[in-house]
Tab-separated table of C-alpha atoms in Angstrom:
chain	number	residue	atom	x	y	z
A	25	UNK	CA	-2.655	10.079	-26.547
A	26	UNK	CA	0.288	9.163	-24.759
A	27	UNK	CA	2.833	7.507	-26.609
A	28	UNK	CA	4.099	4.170	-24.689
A	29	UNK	CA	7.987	3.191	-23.618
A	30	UNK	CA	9.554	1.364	-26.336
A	31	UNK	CA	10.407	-0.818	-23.895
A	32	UNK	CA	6.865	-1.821	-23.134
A	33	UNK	CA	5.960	-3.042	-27.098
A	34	UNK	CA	9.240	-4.641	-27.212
A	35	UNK	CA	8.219	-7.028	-23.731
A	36	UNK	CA	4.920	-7.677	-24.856
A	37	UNK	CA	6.167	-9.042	-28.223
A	38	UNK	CA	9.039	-11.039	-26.646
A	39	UNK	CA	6.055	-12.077	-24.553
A	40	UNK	CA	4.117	-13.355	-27.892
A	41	UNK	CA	6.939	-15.118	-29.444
A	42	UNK	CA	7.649	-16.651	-26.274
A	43	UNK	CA	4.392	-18.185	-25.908
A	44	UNK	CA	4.058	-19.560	-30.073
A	45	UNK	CA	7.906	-20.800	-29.132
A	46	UNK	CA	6.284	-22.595	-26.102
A	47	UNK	CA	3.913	-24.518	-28.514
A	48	UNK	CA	6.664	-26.374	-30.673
A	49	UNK	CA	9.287	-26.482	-27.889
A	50	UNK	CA	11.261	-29.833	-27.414
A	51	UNK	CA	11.646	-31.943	-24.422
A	52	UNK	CA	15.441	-30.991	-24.497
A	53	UNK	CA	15.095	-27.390	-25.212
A	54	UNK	CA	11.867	-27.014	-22.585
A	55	UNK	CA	14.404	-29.191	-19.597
A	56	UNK	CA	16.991	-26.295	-20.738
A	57	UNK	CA	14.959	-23.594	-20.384
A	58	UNK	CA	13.670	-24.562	-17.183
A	59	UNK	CA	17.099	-24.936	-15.616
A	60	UNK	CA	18.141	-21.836	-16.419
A	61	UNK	CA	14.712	-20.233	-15.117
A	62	UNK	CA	15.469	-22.144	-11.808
A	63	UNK	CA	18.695	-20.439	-11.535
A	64	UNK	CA	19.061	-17.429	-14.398
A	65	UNK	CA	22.987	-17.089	-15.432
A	66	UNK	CA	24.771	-14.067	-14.463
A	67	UNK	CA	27.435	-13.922	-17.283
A	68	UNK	CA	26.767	-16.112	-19.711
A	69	UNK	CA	23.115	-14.557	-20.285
A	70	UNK	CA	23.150	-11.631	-22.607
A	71	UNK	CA	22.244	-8.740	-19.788
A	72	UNK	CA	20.167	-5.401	-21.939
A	73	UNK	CA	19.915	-1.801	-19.846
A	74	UNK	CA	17.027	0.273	-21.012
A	75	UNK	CA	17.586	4.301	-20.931
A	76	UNK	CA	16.553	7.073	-22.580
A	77	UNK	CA	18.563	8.807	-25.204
A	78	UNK	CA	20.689	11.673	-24.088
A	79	UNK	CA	19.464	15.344	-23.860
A	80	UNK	CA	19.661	17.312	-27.166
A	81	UNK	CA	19.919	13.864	-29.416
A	82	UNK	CA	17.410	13.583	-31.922
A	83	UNK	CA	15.938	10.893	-30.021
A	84	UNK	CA	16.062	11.680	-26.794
A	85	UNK	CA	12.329	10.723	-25.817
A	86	UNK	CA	13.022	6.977	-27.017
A	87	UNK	CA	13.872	4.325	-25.252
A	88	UNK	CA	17.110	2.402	-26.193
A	89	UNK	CA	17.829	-1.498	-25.227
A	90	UNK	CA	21.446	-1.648	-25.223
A	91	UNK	CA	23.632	-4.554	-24.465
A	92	UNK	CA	26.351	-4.455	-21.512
A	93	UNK	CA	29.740	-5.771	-22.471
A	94	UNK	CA	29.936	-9.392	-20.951
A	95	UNK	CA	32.807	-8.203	-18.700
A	96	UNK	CA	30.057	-5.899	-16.732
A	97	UNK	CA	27.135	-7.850	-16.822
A	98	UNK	CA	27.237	-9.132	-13.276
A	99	UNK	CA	28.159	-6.123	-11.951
A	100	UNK	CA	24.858	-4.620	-14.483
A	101	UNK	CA	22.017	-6.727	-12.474
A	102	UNK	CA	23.763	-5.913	-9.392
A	103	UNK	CA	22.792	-2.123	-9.684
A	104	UNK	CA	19.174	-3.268	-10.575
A	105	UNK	CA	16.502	-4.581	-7.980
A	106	UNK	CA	14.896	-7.893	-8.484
A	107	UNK	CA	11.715	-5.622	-9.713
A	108	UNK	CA	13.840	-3.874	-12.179
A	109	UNK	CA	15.454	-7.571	-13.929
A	110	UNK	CA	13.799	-9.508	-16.021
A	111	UNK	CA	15.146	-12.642	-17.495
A	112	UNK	CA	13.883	-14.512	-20.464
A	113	UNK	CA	14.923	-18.291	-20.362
A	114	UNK	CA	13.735	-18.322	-24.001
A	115	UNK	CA	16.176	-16.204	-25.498
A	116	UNK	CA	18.736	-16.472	-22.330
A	117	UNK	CA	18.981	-12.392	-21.805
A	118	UNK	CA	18.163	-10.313	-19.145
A	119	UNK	CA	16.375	-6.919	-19.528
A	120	UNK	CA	17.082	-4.212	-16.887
A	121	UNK	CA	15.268	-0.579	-16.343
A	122	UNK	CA	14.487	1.361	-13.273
A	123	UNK	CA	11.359	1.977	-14.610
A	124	UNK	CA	10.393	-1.681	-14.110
A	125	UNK	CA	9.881	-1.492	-10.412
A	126	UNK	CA	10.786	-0.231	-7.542
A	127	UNK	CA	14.648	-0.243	-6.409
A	128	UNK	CA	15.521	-1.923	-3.341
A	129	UNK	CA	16.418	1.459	-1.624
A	130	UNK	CA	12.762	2.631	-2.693
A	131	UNK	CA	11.726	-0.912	-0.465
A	132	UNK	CA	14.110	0.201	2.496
A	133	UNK	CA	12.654	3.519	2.904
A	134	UNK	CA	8.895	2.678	2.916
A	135	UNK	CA	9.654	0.336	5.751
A	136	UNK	CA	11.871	3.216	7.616
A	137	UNK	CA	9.021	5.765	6.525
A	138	UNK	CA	6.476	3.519	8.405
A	139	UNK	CA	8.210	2.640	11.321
A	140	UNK	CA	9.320	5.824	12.045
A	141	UNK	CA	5.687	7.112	11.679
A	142	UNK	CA	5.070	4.093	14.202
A	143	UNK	CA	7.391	5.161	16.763
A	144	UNK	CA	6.648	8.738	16.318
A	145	UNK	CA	2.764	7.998	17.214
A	146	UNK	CA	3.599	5.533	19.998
A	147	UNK	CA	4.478	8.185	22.548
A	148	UNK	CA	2.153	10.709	21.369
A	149	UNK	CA	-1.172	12.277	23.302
A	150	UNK	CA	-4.219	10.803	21.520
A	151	UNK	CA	-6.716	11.918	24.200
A	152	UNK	CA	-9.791	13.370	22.473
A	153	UNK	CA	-11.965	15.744	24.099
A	154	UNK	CA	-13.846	14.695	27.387
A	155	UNK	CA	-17.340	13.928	25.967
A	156	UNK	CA	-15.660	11.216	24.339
A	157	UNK	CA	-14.793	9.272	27.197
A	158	UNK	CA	-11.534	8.658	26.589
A	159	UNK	CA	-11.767	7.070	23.336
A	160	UNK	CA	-8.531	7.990	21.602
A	161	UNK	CA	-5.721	7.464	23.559
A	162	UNK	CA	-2.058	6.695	23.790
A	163	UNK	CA	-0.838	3.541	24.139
A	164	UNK	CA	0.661	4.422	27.396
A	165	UNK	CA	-2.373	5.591	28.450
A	166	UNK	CA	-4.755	2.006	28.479
C-alpha cells in the first residue's frame, strides 16, 4: 500500500478537532473566528510550509510542517497560490504546500495552452474528403 503525506493525516485531524471545537464554541470566540475567516491575517497568523526532508536525511520521504519566522510570513503565502494556502480560523495558522493545488502559473498556462490550440485551429484546413459534403471545415470556410 501506499503510504499517505503526513501532511494529509495531520489536515484531516485538525479537521476533527475543528469540528468537536465547533460544538462547545462561544458566541465570542465563534464572532472571532468568523472575522478572521472573512479576512485571514497575513502576519499575525502563524503561516506552516510543508516539504519534504532533504536528500540523504534519514527522513527524507516524510513530510515536515515547519513554521516561517513571523518576519517572512507575508512574503511565505505570497509564493503559494490560493489552492496551495489553507487557513484555519480555529487555531489562526495557515498551512502552505505545492502539493495542495495547482500554482497560479500552472492556471496561466492551461489558459495559454488552450488558446493557443484555439488560434492554431482557427486558420487551419478542416475540409474532409468530398463524399462528405463538406462537413468539416474551417471557420473561414462557412
Amino acid at each position: 500500500t501506499t503510504k499517505r503525506p503526513e501532511y494529509e493525516a495531520f489536515l484531516a485531524a485538525r479537521d476533527e478537532r475543528n469540528a468537536r471545537r465547533l460544538l462547545c464554541e462561544t458566541a465570542a470566540a465563534r464572532q472571532t473566528r468568523l472575522n478572521r475567516e472573512r479576512r485571514p491575517p497575513t502576519v499575525s497568523a502563524k503561516v506552516f510550509e510543508w516539504s519534504l526532508g532533504e536528500e540523504g536525511e534519514e527522513d527524507e520521504n516524510v513530510w515536515r510542517r515547519v513554521q516561517v519566522r513571523k518576519a517572512d510570513r507575508e512574503e511565505t503565502l505570497g509564493q503559494y497560490s490560493e489552492a496551495q494556502r489553507r487557513y484555519d480560523s480555529f487555531s489562526n495558522e495557515w498551512d502552505c504546500c505545492k502539493k495542495f493545488g495547482p500554482s497560479d502559473c500552472d492556471y496561466k498556462a492551461e489558459f495559454e495552452e488552450f488558446y493557443a490550440f484555439e488560434e492554431s485551429t482557427d486558420s487551419c484546413d478542416l475540409s474532409g474528403p468530398a463524399d462528405l459534403g463538406g462537413f468539416f471545415q474551417s471557420k473561414a470556410l462557412r
